Every structure is written in C-alpha cells, then in structure tokens.
Amino acid sequence: MPRIAYVNGRYVPHREAAVHIEDRGYQFADSVYEVCEVAHGFVIDVTRHLDRLNRSLGELSIAWPMARKALTVVMREVIRRNHVTDGLVYLQVTRGVAGRDFAFPSPDTPPALVVIARKSNAATIAKRVESGIKIITVPENRWDRVDIKTTGLLPNVMAKQKAKEAGCQEAWFVDEDGNVKEGGSSNAWIVTRDGVLVTRPAAHGILRGITRTSLFDVAEKLGLKIEERKFSVAEAKAAREVFISSATTIAMPVVEIDGTTVANGHPGSVTLSLRQAFFDVAEKIPA
Ligand code: PDD
C-alpha cells in the first residue's frame, strides 16, 4: 500500500509527491513546521501545535495556507489514508514558490503546504524507554530565533549526526555559561535529589515544546513541583533523573551524558510516571 502525502491541494502517493525547485522552503529554509504525535488513533495536543504554528507563521509573516479547521481535516485525512494509529503527522508551510530572491516575494504568492503521516516503531520506542538513551553535549551554534519552529535545522542535523556517531540518540546544545539549552529535537529536563523537575525557561533561546507545556499539566496532576530555571551540564550529570521531551519521544529517560552515567544508569521512576500519565492528560482528538 503506497504512502500518501498531501501536497498543495492534492493527496498523492509519495513517489509522485514533489515540490517546486523554486519553493522558498527548499531554497532558503523559508518555512515552518509542526510534528504532532498520533497515539492509539488520536492526534495529541493539536490545539497547542496549531497555536504554535500560528505564532511561527506570524513571526515570519507567512500567511496561513488554509483555514485552521481545514488544516486539521487535512491532517486527519493524511493520518487516515496512511492507516496510522501510532506515529506522527508532520506538516510544513513554506513562503511559497518564487524566482530566487532573498526578500519576500509578492504578497499574492500563496504559501505551500505539505502534510505527511508516518507510523512509529513501537518496539524501538519500548526498547529506548526500557534502557534509557545516551546523549552528548555540543556548543550552541544556532541562530537567536530558535523559538520559531523553522525547517532551518542544519546545526541540529550536524549535532544529531555527531550523537549518532558517538552511539548516542540526542545532542544537547549548551550555552557559553555551560548551561543546557535543549536537544537537537527535544527539550531537556532534570529531576533534582529533592524530586523537583527542572527545565530551562522557554521565553527565549529554546523552542517552547508542546510536550514540555503538557508535561507541566501532567506534573501538576501527579503533584510534582517544577522549577523553570537554567541548569548546567554538571548539575544534569549529578541529577537524580534526566529526561528529554518531544512529540515523538514524550518523556524519554536519559541514562548517560558525555559518557557519564546518570544516577544508577537506569530510567528514573519520575520520568516513567510522567510518561505513563501523559496520554490521559494531553488533548486527544480522534484521527
Ligand atoms: N522536534 N526543541 C527542538 C529543537 C525541537 O525540534 C523539538 C521538537 C522540541 C520539542 O517540541 P515538541 O514537544 O513540541 O515536539 C524542542 C520535533 C519532534 C521534530 O523536529 O521532529
């Protein structure tokens, strides 16, 4: 059965799906994206994801490609046509197609929209949750507006490749003061000796992850305290637990940082309880 993508108004098999060579997403990474989890046949936290899409588009003065409600319909249709019950739905909006020129094209240039859905590999995820993941740290080298979810992800690509070559699954960007910013595709968390969750404030310098936001709700439900403050790599290495969050990993335990074992080297109970409660607390709409 072929996979089906939505590309600018049409549902097409992947092998026929194509975008224009002068699409500004292709030429300048002049585009934004969202990834939503699909779990047990539900799209997770779609309201928050589309709110963030709205912000990303607004910050870059890119128009909505279609009405928000219609976009939800397209996302669900792509999920349905690909028979995804557990996986993800990816959407990308670019500033559209125009002859290569750095400044914006004429305002009547329609934005381009691609939507893809993909099944996840339950066995791989289960294995990672059971063993925990390993991460490396790299110096922050991204632009200042990483709060906007753009497809300009080359530093993230390089960092995550470096992690992979080191036998790790994520790379944390670290600021000049030795404090952790976030992962190449996830937010960073620690649990202190006192059981307090710590994550960097999202006002500036990191992406405000939707999973991060929803984990605040989960923590409240579980009666866990959260402190939004910076933490150093050294503090993370000495923490009771470490984990990352994203739409594709939810809360994923970290058991090693730059070769140093975290706590006893096994996933922590706080992380696993957050992970377990997540689905019940998050927003779910039937796919
Ligand atoms: N990445 N920080 C970065 C740099 C990210 O790319 C992501 C998500 C997050 C977590 O955000 P959220 O909880 O909304 O998924 C934080 C997605 C999953 C990706 O690029 O595939």
Short mmCIF file of N, CA and C and ligand atoms in Angstrom, two decimals, residues 33 35 49 52 142 149 153 156 182-187 207-212 245-248, ligand 1:
data_model
loop_
_atom_site.label_atom_id
_atom_site.label_comp_id
_atom_site.label_asym_id
_atom_site.label_seq_id
_atom_site.Cartn_x
_atom_site.Cartn_y
_atom_site.Cartn_z
N TYR A 33 7.31 24.35 10.51
CA TYR A 33 6.72 23.02 10.55
C TYR A 33 6.19 22.69 11.93
N VAL A 35 5.19 18.91 14.26
CA VAL A 35 5.08 17.45 14.35
C VAL A 35 4.14 17.15 15.51
N HIS A 49 -0.33 22.67 19.16
CA HIS A 49 0.58 22.65 18.00
C HIS A 49 0.16 23.71 16.97
N ARG A 52 1.05 27.13 18.16
CA ARG A 52 2.47 27.44 17.93
C ARG A 52 2.75 27.67 16.45
N ARG A 142 23.37 27.83 17.00
CA ARG A 142 22.20 28.15 16.17
C ARG A 142 21.90 29.65 16.21
N LYS A 149 9.63 27.64 15.06
CA LYS A 149 9.88 26.25 14.61
C LYS A 149 10.09 26.23 13.10
N LEU A 153 17.34 23.66 10.06
CA LEU A 153 17.77 22.77 11.14
C LEU A 153 19.17 22.19 10.94
N ASN A 156 21.14 21.39 13.99
CA ASN A 156 20.51 20.24 14.65
C ASN A 156 20.89 18.94 13.94
N GLU A 182 18.72 22.98 24.97
CA GLU A 182 17.74 21.95 24.61
C GLU A 182 18.43 20.96 23.69
N GLY A 183 17.70 19.93 23.31
CA GLY A 183 18.25 18.94 22.41
C GLY A 183 18.07 19.35 20.95
N GLY A 184 18.68 18.57 20.07
CA GLY A 184 18.55 18.83 18.64
C GLY A 184 17.10 18.74 18.18
N SER A 185 16.31 17.90 18.84
CA SER A 185 14.88 17.84 18.52
C SER A 185 14.05 17.54 19.76
N SER A 186 14.45 18.11 20.89
CA SER A 186 13.72 17.84 22.14
C SER A 186 14.08 18.89 23.19
N ASN A 187 13.26 19.01 24.20
CA ASN A 187 13.59 19.84 25.36
C ASN A 187 14.29 18.98 26.42
N LEU A 207 13.08 26.27 21.90
CA LEU A 207 11.71 26.11 21.41
C LEU A 207 10.80 25.79 22.60
N ARG A 208 9.65 26.46 22.64
CA ARG A 208 8.68 26.12 23.69
C ARG A 208 7.97 24.84 23.26
N GLY A 209 8.49 23.71 23.67
CA GLY A 209 7.94 22.42 23.24
C GLY A 209 6.51 22.26 23.72
N ILE A 210 5.70 21.68 22.86
CA ILE A 210 4.31 21.42 23.25
C ILE A 210 4.27 20.31 24.30
N THR A 211 5.12 19.31 24.12
CA THR A 211 5.18 18.23 25.11
C THR A 211 5.64 18.79 26.45
N ARG A 212 6.61 19.70 26.39
CA ARG A 212 7.10 20.39 27.59
C ARG A 212 5.92 21.05 28.31
N SER A 245 12.04 15.67 26.26
CA SER A 245 10.64 15.62 25.85
C SER A 245 10.48 16.16 24.44
N SER A 246 9.59 15.51 23.70
CA SER A 246 9.18 15.99 22.37
C SER A 246 7.95 15.20 21.97
N ALA A 247 7.31 15.64 20.87
CA ALA A 247 6.10 14.95 20.41
C ALA A 247 6.39 13.50 20.05
N THR A 248 7.62 13.22 19.63
CA THR A 248 7.93 11.86 19.20
C THR A 248 8.53 10.99 20.32
N1 PDD B 1 11.11 18.44 17.39
N2 PDD B 1 13.29 21.59 20.71
C1 PDD B 1 13.57 21.35 19.42
C2 PDD B 1 14.78 21.99 18.81
C3 PDD B 1 12.72 20.54 18.66
O1 PDD B 1 13.00 20.32 17.36
C4 PDD B 1 11.59 19.93 19.27
C5 PDD B 1 10.63 19.06 18.51
C6 PDD B 1 11.35 20.20 20.63
C7 PDD B 1 10.16 19.63 21.36
O2 PDD B 1 8.96 20.22 20.92
P1 PDD B 1 7.58 19.44 20.95
O3 PDD B 1 7.39 18.96 22.36
O4 PDD B 1 6.57 20.43 20.55
O5 PDD B 1 7.70 18.26 19.99
C8 PDD B 1 12.22 21.04 21.31
C9 PDD B 1 10.24 17.64 16.55
C10 PDD B 1 9.66 16.46 17.25
C11 PDD B 1 10.99 17.28 15.28
O6 PDD B 1 11.66 18.15 14.77
O7 PDD B 1 10.85 16.15 14.79
#
